[in-house]
Every structure is written in C-alpha cells, then in structure tokens.
C-alpha cells in the first residue's frame, strides 16, 4: 500500500535503535577527536577559530546530507510531498547533528567557554536536541534533513572564520537570505497546507492496518519551523547591521585618507628637532581641584561684574536726577531772593500808579488810526498822554483798599513775599 508518492510502506527500512545510537556515539567521538587534531599547536590557536572547528565540520556534513532531499524537492517543482524519506540517511544525519550539539557543548565548556553564549549556545543546542529527537520518533527525519540545507550559510561563515582570506560577507548574506529566510518561509507555509502535512508513525501504522479514510497529517513541523524563524530573522538583522557599520567605518577611513592626501607636504629640515621634555605629571586630584576653583572664580567674577555695572548705572541715573532737583531748588531760591531785594524799590512806583477807573475815560482802540493805512495822520502829543496815563493810576490807599488790605496793611507781592 502506497503511503507516500512513489514509495511502498514495505520498502521503507527504518534503522534500529542500536544502529542509531552507534551512529550517535561514533559521531561524538569522531568530532571530539577531530577538534583535538585541528586545535593543536600546529593548527588553529585563536579562540574564535577553534570555536568554529566543530561547527564548520557539522555544517559541511549536514549540507551534503541534505542534497538528496533538496534534489527531490527541486525535481518535484517545489512540492514537499515529492521528497522521499530515505530513512537510513535521514535518521543517520539527524543523529549526527545531535552528536555535534552535545560535543560542541562539552568541548566548548572546557576550551572556548567565552564563545558559547546563552542564546546561540546552550539554549539553541538544547532546544535542537529535543526537536531532532521528536522528529526522529515521529518519522519526520526527512523533513529535518530537508531543512538541514539551511546549514549552508553556516558552512560559509565557518570557512571564512578559519580562513579569513577567502571571507566574503556578500556571499554569506545572500546565501543566508536564500536559505534561512526565503527557503524557510516557503517550506514553512507548505507544511501548513493540509495536503502536505506529514503523518506520524502511529498514523502510518493505523493506516496500514485498516481500510478507513486517510487521517489528516500533523501541523507540528510547520509550527516548529515557525518557532525557529524569529531566531533566523534576528541573525539576519544582525548581519545587515554589520554591513551598515562596516560601510560607515569604510567611509570614515576614506575621508581620513583623502584629508591626509590633501595636506601640504612639509619639507624636511636638516636641523634635528629639539628634544621636548614632558612636563611633570600632575596628580588627578590636584588638577581637579584647580579646575574646580577656576570654574568657581569665572562664574562668580562674571556674576559680580555684571551686578556692579548694573548698580553703577543706577547710581549715575539717580545722582543726575538729584543734581537737577538741587539746581531747580537753587534757581527758585535765587528768584525769591531777587524779588525780595527788588520789591522795596518798586514801592514808589506802585504809589505813583493811577487809579484803574481812569482807564475807562480813554478812547477805544477801534477809534485810533490804523498804522498801516493812516500812518501819516497818526500824530499825538506824547507828554499829555503820558501825564494822563500816569494820573489814571490808582493811589496807594486805593490799591490797598481794592486788595482788601486797608490803609495800614503792607502790600503783598505776587510770589507771596510781604513788603516791609
């Protein structure tokens, strides 16, 4: 009875447990021995290089072991159902990968512990030990062997680490994207489809012994692929950040080289340069105290100089205002004193003033001749007019009476000063 396209269930030979564990033990011993061969004094000595010895060997074997499954996948035009199980090859490849994970943890914890991180070391290896064991027990070793083709960029990176001269960052980035991003997404989506879901070993046994309808396959391989994808995506983002960082460093180096090239060349002098003796070393604490004191002096000197200029300007302003007030007070006092001195001399003049009533008998101004049109007819006797005006001024008694001071009261000046 055909369970898979092109295969008969009777022809599928699953390796026994003894043979599986034999492959595991031999792989573990072989990897540990290989590490000690290549990590000796005559081999790789750098810590980062010796940490990649086992990884490079494992990625090479896993990539080669996945080629028959990749061939079926490509030959079937991208149909995962066309991938033949090859149980002996698939299970042996899976057991080898388990041996590598365990050997890398054991050897790394002794010789290159600094290179084994929690995420890419302990967590990654322990999780994959469980995933591979689950795939073997469910009869999905061929699914894991197909996905093992994603170890190809690891082979490129490991080879470049061991042999830096053949390093190619672009080749690694392109292979990583094609396998661990694009190929990962394609097979992950394919295994989500009901027609491509693989059957478990129990389902295959039940199907071979009954005539009922074929059961629906498990979605577990698709879920596992989805669970692993974020880790691959994070590594790819780190790769892109590395490209960006290296490009920035390259541009800075080019700018520095261009600046050094454009600098004028100085002629070498035949006179040897004078030897400069370095100054005495100043203790850090002493230098710090000096700088602190200098900072405080500058800060407060600026503050007080600004305040002094402000108060100086305010003082000059108020001083000018006080001087103006004093000058005005002095001028008013001098005017008052001059009036007091002149009022006694004005007393006879005030006594000779005529009464204000005499001005009413004078002719109106409108009756006088115009100075413009009647200048020739304008003639009068000055002495009589002067006499008449003088006679019209009020006497001293009348002036006092008009002001309400009586006959004996002293006259009052306009500024409020009494005349004695």
PDB file of N, CA and C in Angstrom, residues 221-304:
ATOM      1  N   UNK A 221       5.402  20.020  12.237  1.00  0.00           N
ATOM      2  CA  UNK A 221       6.590  20.529  11.536  1.00  0.00           C
ATOM      3  C   UNK A 221       6.485  21.993  11.162  1.00  0.00           C
ATOM      4  N   UNK A 222       5.290  22.414  10.722  1.00  0.00           N
ATOM      5  CA  UNK A 222       5.107  23.836  10.384  1.00  0.00           C
ATOM      6  C   UNK A 222       5.230  24.711  11.617  1.00  0.00           C
ATOM      7  N   UNK A 223       4.698  24.261  12.744  1.00  0.00           N
ATOM      8  CA  UNK A 223       4.794  25.041  13.989  1.00  0.00           C
ATOM      9  C   UNK A 223       6.249  25.153  14.443  1.00  0.00           C
ATOM     10  N   UNK A 224       7.005  24.053  14.340  1.00  0.00           N
ATOM     11  CA  UNK A 224       8.411  24.104  14.723  1.00  0.00           C
ATOM     12  C   UNK A 224       9.209  25.048  13.828  1.00  0.00           C
ATOM     13  N   UNK A 225       8.915  25.014  12.534  1.00  0.00           N
ATOM     14  CA  UNK A 225       9.593  25.938  11.618  1.00  0.00           C
ATOM     15  C   UNK A 225       9.245  27.390  11.946  1.00  0.00           C
ATOM     16  N   UNK A 226       8.011  27.633  12.316  1.00  0.00           N
ATOM     17  CA  UNK A 226       7.606  28.990  12.702  1.00  0.00           C
ATOM     18  C   UNK A 226       8.285  29.421  13.989  1.00  0.00           C
ATOM     19  N   UNK A 227       8.450  28.488  14.918  1.00  0.00           N
ATOM     20  CA  UNK A 227       9.093  28.793  16.191  1.00  0.00           C
ATOM     21  C   UNK A 227      10.571  29.146  16.006  1.00  0.00           C
ATOM     22  N   UNK A 228      11.219  28.534  15.041  1.00  0.00           N
ATOM     23  CA  UNK A 228      12.654  28.767  14.823  1.00  0.00           C
ATOM     24  C   UNK A 228      12.900  30.016  13.984  1.00  0.00           C
ATOM     25  N   UNK A 229      11.923  30.432  13.183  1.00  0.00           N
ATOM     26  CA  UNK A 229      12.148  31.526  12.233  1.00  0.00           C
ATOM     27  C   UNK A 229      12.565  32.835  12.890  1.00  0.00           C
ATOM     28  N   UNK A 230      11.987  33.276  14.018  1.00  0.00           N
ATOM     29  CA  UNK A 230      12.441  34.550  14.615  1.00  0.00           C
ATOM     30  C   UNK A 230      13.931  34.589  14.931  1.00  0.00           C
ATOM     31  N   UNK A 231      14.502  33.459  15.329  1.00  0.00           N
ATOM     32  CA  UNK A 231      15.936  33.434  15.603  1.00  0.00           C
ATOM     33  C   UNK A 231      16.731  33.673  14.328  1.00  0.00           C
ATOM     34  N   UNK A 232      16.310  33.049  13.226  1.00  0.00           N
ATOM     35  CA  UNK A 232      16.994  33.281  11.954  1.00  0.00           C
ATOM     36  C   UNK A 232      16.832  34.730  11.500  1.00  0.00           C
ATOM     37  N   UNK A 233      15.637  35.285  11.684  1.00  0.00           N
ATOM     38  CA  UNK A 233      15.411  36.677  11.296  1.00  0.00           C
ATOM     39  C   UNK A 233      16.284  37.624  12.120  1.00  0.00           C
ATOM     40  N   UNK A 234      16.439  37.339  13.415  1.00  0.00           N
ATOM     41  CA  UNK A 234      17.315  38.170  14.242  1.00  0.00           C
ATOM     42  C   UNK A 234      18.759  38.108  13.799  1.00  0.00           C
ATOM     43  N   UNK A 235      19.220  36.933  13.437  1.00  0.00           N
ATOM     44  CA  UNK A 235      20.601  36.813  12.933  1.00  0.00           C
ATOM     45  C   UNK A 235      20.784  37.585  11.623  1.00  0.00           C
ATOM     46  N   UNK A 236      19.774  37.551  10.775  1.00  0.00           N
ATOM     47  CA  UNK A 236      19.879  38.269   9.502  1.00  0.00           C
ATOM     48  C   UNK A 236      19.906  39.785   9.736  1.00  0.00           C
ATOM     49  N   UNK A 237      19.111  40.274  10.692  1.00  0.00           N
ATOM     50  CA  UNK A 237      19.156  41.701  11.010  1.00  0.00           C
ATOM     51  C   UNK A 237      20.526  42.089  11.558  1.00  0.00           C
ATOM     52  N   UNK A 238      21.109  41.216  12.380  1.00  0.00           N
ATOM     53  CA  UNK A 238      22.467  41.483  12.850  1.00  0.00           C
ATOM     54  C   UNK A 238      23.475  41.531  11.718  1.00  0.00           C
ATOM     55  N   UNK A 239      23.275  40.679  10.723  1.00  0.00           N
ATOM     56  CA  UNK A 239      24.158  40.699   9.546  1.00  0.00           C
ATOM     57  C   UNK A 239      24.042  42.027   8.800  1.00  0.00           C
ATOM     58  N   UNK A 240      22.804  42.515   8.632  1.00  0.00           N
ATOM     59  CA  UNK A 240      22.610  43.794   7.946  1.00  0.00           C
ATOM     60  C   UNK A 240      23.213  44.949   8.742  1.00  0.00           C
ATOM     61  N   UNK A 241      23.071  44.924  10.062  1.00  0.00           N
ATOM     62  CA  UNK A 241      23.686  45.963  10.891  1.00  0.00           C
ATOM     63  C   UNK A 241      25.203  45.936  10.765  1.00  0.00           C
ATOM     64  N   UNK A 242      25.769  44.721  10.663  1.00  0.00           N
ATOM     65  CA  UNK A 242      27.210  44.628  10.453  1.00  0.00           C
ATOM     66  C   UNK A 242      27.643  45.249   9.137  1.00  0.00           C
ATOM     67  N   UNK A 243      26.844  45.031   8.075  1.00  0.00           N
ATOM     68  CA  UNK A 243      27.136  45.661   6.787  1.00  0.00           C
ATOM     69  C   UNK A 243      27.119  47.180   6.915  1.00  0.00           C
ATOM     70  N   UNK A 244      26.117  47.714   7.601  1.00  0.00           N
ATOM     71  CA  UNK A 244      25.998  49.159   7.762  1.00  0.00           C
ATOM     72  C   UNK A 244      27.159  49.724   8.564  1.00  0.00           C
ATOM     73  N   UNK A 245      27.556  49.039   9.616  1.00  0.00           N
ATOM     74  CA  UNK A 245      28.657  49.508  10.441  1.00  0.00           C
ATOM     75  C   UNK A 245      29.967  49.495   9.672  1.00  0.00           C
ATOM     76  N   UNK A 246      30.208  48.414   8.933  1.00  0.00           N
ATOM     77  CA  UNK A 246      31.458  48.348   8.156  1.00  0.00           C
ATOM     78  C   UNK A 246      31.488  49.398   7.053  1.00  0.00           C
ATOM     79  N   UNK A 247      30.336  49.680   6.434  1.00  0.00           N
ATOM     80  CA  UNK A 247      30.294  50.726   5.409  1.00  0.00           C
ATOM     81  C   UNK A 247      30.599  52.096   6.006  1.00  0.00           C
ATOM     82  N   UNK A 248      30.083  52.359   7.217  1.00  0.00           N
ATOM     83  CA  UNK A 248      30.365  53.632   7.878  1.00  0.00           C
ATOM     84  C   UNK A 248      31.853  53.758   8.202  1.00  0.00           C
ATOM     85  N   UNK A 249      32.453  52.700   8.710  1.00  0.00           N
ATOM     86  CA  UNK A 249      33.886  52.739   9.014  1.00  0.00           C
ATOM     87  C   UNK A 249      34.715  52.916   7.746  1.00  0.00           C
ATOM     88  N   UNK A 250      34.251  52.301   6.652  1.00  0.00           N
ATOM     89  CA  UNK A 250      34.973  52.444   5.393  1.00  0.00           C
ATOM     90  C   UNK A 250      34.927  53.887   4.887  1.00  0.00           C
ATOM     91  N   UNK A 251      33.755  54.528   5.002  1.00  0.00           N
ATOM     92  CA  UNK A 251      33.646  55.926   4.578  1.00  0.00           C
ATOM     93  C   UNK A 251      34.513  56.839   5.436  1.00  0.00           C
ATOM     94  N   UNK A 252      34.534  56.600   6.736  1.00  0.00           N
ATOM     95  CA  UNK A 252      35.376  57.426   7.602  1.00  0.00           C
ATOM     96  C   UNK A 252      36.858  57.246   7.267  1.00  0.00           C
ATOM     97  N   UNK A 253      37.258  56.013   6.957  1.00  0.00           N
ATOM     98  CA  UNK A 253      38.658  55.781   6.585  1.00  0.00           C
ATOM     99  C   UNK A 253      38.994  56.483   5.268  1.00  0.00           C
ATOM    100  N   UNK A 254      38.048  56.471   4.326  1.00  0.00           N
ATOM    101  CA  UNK A 254      38.289  57.153   3.056  1.00  0.00           C
ATOM    102  C   UNK A 254      38.403  58.657   3.249  1.00  0.00           C
ATOM    103  N   UNK A 255      37.569  59.213   4.122  1.00  0.00           N
ATOM    104  CA  UNK A 255      37.636  60.652   4.370  1.00  0.00           C
ATOM    105  C   UNK A 255      38.963  61.028   5.015  1.00  0.00           C
ATOM    106  N   UNK A 256      39.407  60.219   5.974  1.00  0.00           N
ATOM    107  CA  UNK A 256      40.692  60.492   6.611  1.00  0.00           C
ATOM    108  C   UNK A 256      41.845  60.378   5.619  1.00  0.00           C
ATOM    109  N   UNK A 257      41.773  59.365   4.752  1.00  0.00           N
ATOM    110  CA  UNK A 257      42.834  59.205   3.757  1.00  0.00           C
ATOM    111  C   UNK A 257      42.840  60.360   2.776  1.00  0.00           C
ATOM    112  N   UNK A 258      41.655  60.820   2.378  1.00  0.00           N
ATOM    113  CA  UNK A 258      41.579  61.949   1.456  1.00  0.00           C
ATOM    114  C   UNK A 258      42.113  63.224   2.098  1.00  0.00           C
ATOM    115  N   UNK A 259      41.790  63.416   3.388  1.00  0.00           N
ATOM    116  CA  UNK A 259      42.307  64.595   4.086  1.00  0.00           C
ATOM    117  C   UNK A 259      43.813  64.550   4.248  1.00  0.00           C
ATOM    118  N   UNK A 260      44.359  63.368   4.521  1.00  0.00           N
ATOM    119  CA  UNK A 260      45.806  63.244   4.651  1.00  0.00           C
ATOM    120  C   UNK A 260      46.511  63.464   3.314  1.00  0.00           C
ATOM    121  N   UNK A 261      45.816  63.083   2.233  1.00  0.00           N
ATOM    122  CA  UNK A 261      46.409  63.269   0.907  1.00  0.00           C
ATOM    123  C   UNK A 261      46.435  64.729   0.511  1.00  0.00           C
ATOM    124  N   UNK A 262      45.410  65.501   0.918  1.00  0.00           N
ATOM    125  CA  UNK A 262      45.332  66.908   0.543  1.00  0.00           C
ATOM    126  C   UNK A 262      46.165  67.820   1.423  1.00  0.00           C
ATOM    127  N   UNK A 263      46.701  67.326   2.526  1.00  0.00           N
ATOM    128  CA  UNK A 263      47.532  68.163   3.383  1.00  0.00           C
ATOM    129  C   UNK A 263      48.836  68.520   2.676  1.00  0.00           C
ATOM    130  N   UNK A 264      49.286  69.785   2.819  1.00  0.00           N
ATOM    131  CA  UNK A 264      50.557  70.175   2.165  1.00  0.00           C
ATOM    132  C   UNK A 264      51.735  69.422   2.759  1.00  0.00           C
ATOM    133  N   UNK A 265      52.608  69.042   1.880  1.00  0.00           N
ATOM    134  CA  UNK A 265      53.792  68.319   2.314  1.00  0.00           C
ATOM    135  C   UNK A 265      54.816  69.291   2.866  1.00  0.00           C
ATOM    136  N   UNK A 266      55.311  69.025   4.009  1.00  0.00           N
ATOM    137  CA  UNK A 266      56.319  69.888   4.640  1.00  0.00           C
ATOM    138  C   UNK A 266      57.714  69.389   4.274  1.00  0.00           C
ATOM    139  N   UNK A 267      58.569  70.348   4.006  1.00  0.00           N
ATOM    140  CA  UNK A 267      59.954  69.997   3.650  1.00  0.00           C
ATOM    141  C   UNK A 267      60.710  69.600   4.907  1.00  0.00           C
ATOM    142  N   UNK A 268      61.494  68.617   4.770  1.00  0.00           N
ATOM    143  CA  UNK A 268      62.285  68.134   5.897  1.00  0.00           C
ATOM    144  C   UNK A 268      63.465  69.055   6.147  1.00  0.00           C
ATOM    145  N   UNK A 269      63.646  69.450   7.350  1.00  0.00           N
ATOM    146  CA  UNK A 269      64.750  70.321   7.725  1.00  0.00           C
ATOM    147  C   UNK A 269      65.959  69.470   8.121  1.00  0.00           C
ATOM    148  N   UNK A 270      67.146  70.027   7.801  1.00  0.00           N
ATOM    149  CA  UNK A 270      68.373  69.320   8.164  1.00  0.00           C
ATOM    150  C   UNK A 270      68.687  69.448   9.645  1.00  0.00           C
ATOM    151  N   UNK A 271      68.090  70.451  10.283  1.00  0.00           N
ATOM    152  CA  UNK A 271      68.334  70.650  11.710  1.00  0.00           C
ATOM    153  C   UNK A 271      67.467  69.672  12.488  1.00  0.00           C
ATOM    154  N   UNK A 272      68.023  68.889  13.343  1.00  0.00           N
ATOM    155  CA  UNK A 272      67.192  67.940  14.109  1.00  0.00           C
ATOM    156  C   UNK A 272      66.271  68.695  15.046  1.00  0.00           C
ATOM    157  N   UNK A 273      65.097  68.193  15.268  1.00  0.00           N
ATOM    158  CA  UNK A 273      64.156  68.890  16.165  1.00  0.00           C
ATOM    159  C   UNK A 273      64.652  68.860  17.604  1.00  0.00           C
ATOM    160  N   UNK A 274      64.276  69.898  18.296  1.00  0.00           N
ATOM    161  CA  UNK A 274      64.682  69.991  19.697  1.00  0.00           C
ATOM    162  C   UNK A 274      63.942  68.952  20.527  1.00  0.00           C
ATOM    163  N   UNK A 275      64.635  68.437  21.482  1.00  0.00           N
ATOM    164  CA  UNK A 275      64.031  67.440  22.350  1.00  0.00           C
ATOM    165  C   UNK A 275      63.132  68.127  23.383  1.00  0.00           C
ATOM    166  N   UNK A 276      61.962  67.700  23.420  1.00  0.00           N
ATOM    167  CA  UNK A 276      60.998  68.275  24.353  1.00  0.00           C
ATOM    168  C   UNK A 276      60.864  67.351  25.548  1.00  0.00           C
ATOM    169  N   UNK A 277      61.044  67.934  26.693  1.00  0.00           N
ATOM    170  CA  UNK A 277      60.904  67.141  27.917  1.00  0.00           C
ATOM    171  C   UNK A 277      59.456  67.228  28.379  1.00  0.00           C
ATOM    172  N   UNK A 278      58.862  66.131  28.669  1.00  0.00           N
ATOM    173  CA  UNK A 278      57.451  66.170  29.094  1.00  0.00           C
ATOM    174  C   UNK A 278      57.316  66.869  30.425  1.00  0.00           C
ATOM    175  N   UNK A 279      56.249  67.587  30.632  1.00  0.00           N
ATOM    176  CA  UNK A 279      56.067  68.269  31.930  1.00  0.00           C
ATOM    177  C   UNK A 279      55.851  67.249  33.038  1.00  0.00           C
ATOM    178  N   UNK A 280      56.058  67.758  34.227  1.00  0.00           N
ATOM    179  CA  UNK A 280      55.866  66.891  35.381  1.00  0.00           C
ATOM    180  C   UNK A 280      54.409  66.468  35.483  1.00  0.00           C
ATOM    181  N   UNK A 281      54.239  65.251  35.824  1.00  0.00           N
ATOM    182  CA  UNK A 281      52.877  64.737  35.936  1.00  0.00           C
ATOM    183  C   UNK A 281      52.158  65.400  37.107  1.00  0.00           C
ATOM    184  N   UNK A 282      50.954  65.854  36.842  1.00  0.00           N
ATOM    185  CA  UNK A 282      50.137  66.493  37.869  1.00  0.00           C
ATOM    186  C   UNK A 282      49.153  65.473  38.392  1.00  0.00           C
ATOM    187  N   UNK A 283      49.034  65.313  39.679  1.00  0.00           N
ATOM    188  CA  UNK A 283      48.052  64.345  40.199  1.00  0.00           C
ATOM    189  C   UNK A 283      46.642  64.707  39.757  1.00  0.00           C
ATOM    190  N   UNK A 284      45.873  63.692  39.564  1.00  0.00           N
ATOM    191  CA  UNK A 284      44.498  63.905  39.097  1.00  0.00           C
ATOM    192  C   UNK A 284      43.672  64.712  40.097  1.00  0.00           C
ATOM    193  N   UNK A 285      43.836  64.433  41.371  1.00  0.00           N
ATOM    194  CA  UNK A 285      43.053  65.155  42.377  1.00  0.00           C
ATOM    195  C   UNK A 285      43.431  66.635  42.405  1.00  0.00           C
ATOM    196  N   UNK A 286      44.754  66.923  42.303  1.00  0.00           N
ATOM    197  CA  UNK A 286      45.197  68.313  42.309  1.00  0.00           C
ATOM    198  C   UNK A 286      44.667  69.057  41.087  1.00  0.00           C
ATOM    199  N   UNK A 287      44.756  68.430  39.926  1.00  0.00           N
ATOM    200  CA  UNK A 287      44.248  69.057  38.712  1.00  0.00           C
ATOM    201  C   UNK A 287      42.745  69.312  38.808  1.00  0.00           C
ATOM    202  N   UNK A 288      42.047  68.378  39.405  1.00  0.00           N
ATOM    203  CA  UNK A 288      40.600  68.548  39.549  1.00  0.00           C
ATOM    204  C   UNK A 288      40.266  69.709  40.473  1.00  0.00           C
ATOM    205  N   UNK A 289      41.034  69.856  41.574  1.00  0.00           N
ATOM    206  CA  UNK A 289      40.795  70.980  42.477  1.00  0.00           C
ATOM    207  C   UNK A 289      41.068  72.311  41.792  1.00  0.00           C
ATOM    208  N   UNK A 290      42.136  72.359  40.997  1.00  0.00           N
ATOM    209  CA  UNK A 290      42.440  73.609  40.293  1.00  0.00           C
ATOM    210  C   UNK A 290      41.354  73.979  39.292  1.00  0.00           C
ATOM    211  N   UNK A 291      40.914  73.014  38.541  1.00  0.00           N
ATOM    212  CA  UNK A 291      39.866  73.289  37.564  1.00  0.00           C
ATOM    213  C   UNK A 291      38.573  73.716  38.244  1.00  0.00           C
ATOM    214  N   UNK A 292      38.266  73.093  39.372  1.00  0.00           N
ATOM    215  CA  UNK A 292      37.052  73.463  40.094  1.00  0.00           C
ATOM    216  C   UNK A 292      37.129  74.894  40.617  1.00  0.00           C
ATOM    217  N   UNK A 293      38.302  75.251  41.202  1.00  0.00           N
ATOM    218  CA  UNK A 293      38.473  76.619  41.703  1.00  0.00           C
ATOM    219  C   UNK A 293      38.406  77.633  40.561  1.00  0.00           C
ATOM    220  N   UNK A 294      39.037  77.304  39.420  1.00  0.00           N
ATOM    221  CA  UNK A 294      38.996  78.207  38.272  1.00  0.00           C
ATOM    222  C   UNK A 294      37.561  78.387  37.763  1.00  0.00           C
ATOM    223  N   UNK A 295      36.799  77.315  37.746  1.00  0.00           N
ATOM    224  CA  UNK A 295      35.407  77.405  37.292  1.00  0.00           C
ATOM    225  C   UNK A 295      34.580  78.288  38.228  1.00  0.00           C
ATOM    226  N   UNK A 296      34.767  78.110  39.542  1.00  0.00           N
ATOM    227  CA  UNK A 296      34.012  78.924  40.505  1.00  0.00           C
ATOM    228  C   UNK A 296      34.395  80.396  40.373  1.00  0.00           C
ATOM    229  N   UNK A 297      35.717  80.697  40.201  1.00  0.00           N
ATOM    230  CA  UNK A 297      36.163  82.082  40.058  1.00  0.00           C
ATOM    231  C   UNK A 297      35.542  82.728  38.827  1.00  0.00           C
ATOM    232  N   UNK A 298      35.576  82.043  37.686  1.00  0.00           N
ATOM    233  CA  UNK A 298      34.990  82.591  36.461  1.00  0.00           C
ATOM    234  C   UNK A 298      33.501  82.831  36.626  1.00  0.00           C
ATOM    235  N   UNK A 299      32.822  81.902  37.259  1.00  0.00           N
ATOM    236  CA  UNK A 299      31.372  82.031  37.406  1.00  0.00           C
ATOM    237  C   UNK A 299      30.994  83.246  38.243  1.00  0.00           C
ATOM    238  N   UNK A 300      31.614  83.358  39.438  1.00  0.00           N
ATOM    239  CA  UNK A 300      31.237  84.451  40.326  1.00  0.00           C
ATOM    240  C   UNK A 300      31.824  85.776  39.871  1.00  0.00           C
ATOM    241  N   UNK A 301      32.978  85.784  39.226  1.00  0.00           N
ATOM    242  CA  UNK A 301      33.529  87.033  38.697  1.00  0.00           C
ATOM    243  C   UNK A 301      32.594  87.616  37.643  1.00  0.00           C
ATOM    244  N   UNK A 302      32.095  86.789  36.763  1.00  0.00           N
ATOM    245  CA  UNK A 302      31.148  87.274  35.755  1.00  0.00           C
ATOM    246  C   UNK A 302      29.870  87.784  36.412  1.00  0.00           C
ATOM    247  N   UNK A 303      29.399  87.079  37.446  1.00  0.00           N
ATOM    248  CA  UNK A 303      28.144  87.473  38.102  1.00  0.00           C
ATOM    249  C   UNK A 303      28.302  88.831  38.791  1.00  0.00           C
ATOM    250  N   UNK A 304      29.361  88.995  39.582  1.00  0.00           N
ATOM    251  CA  UNK A 304      29.524  90.237  40.336  1.00  0.00           C
ATOM    252  C   UNK A 304      29.891  91.402  39.430  1.00  0.00           C
TER     253      UNK A 304
END
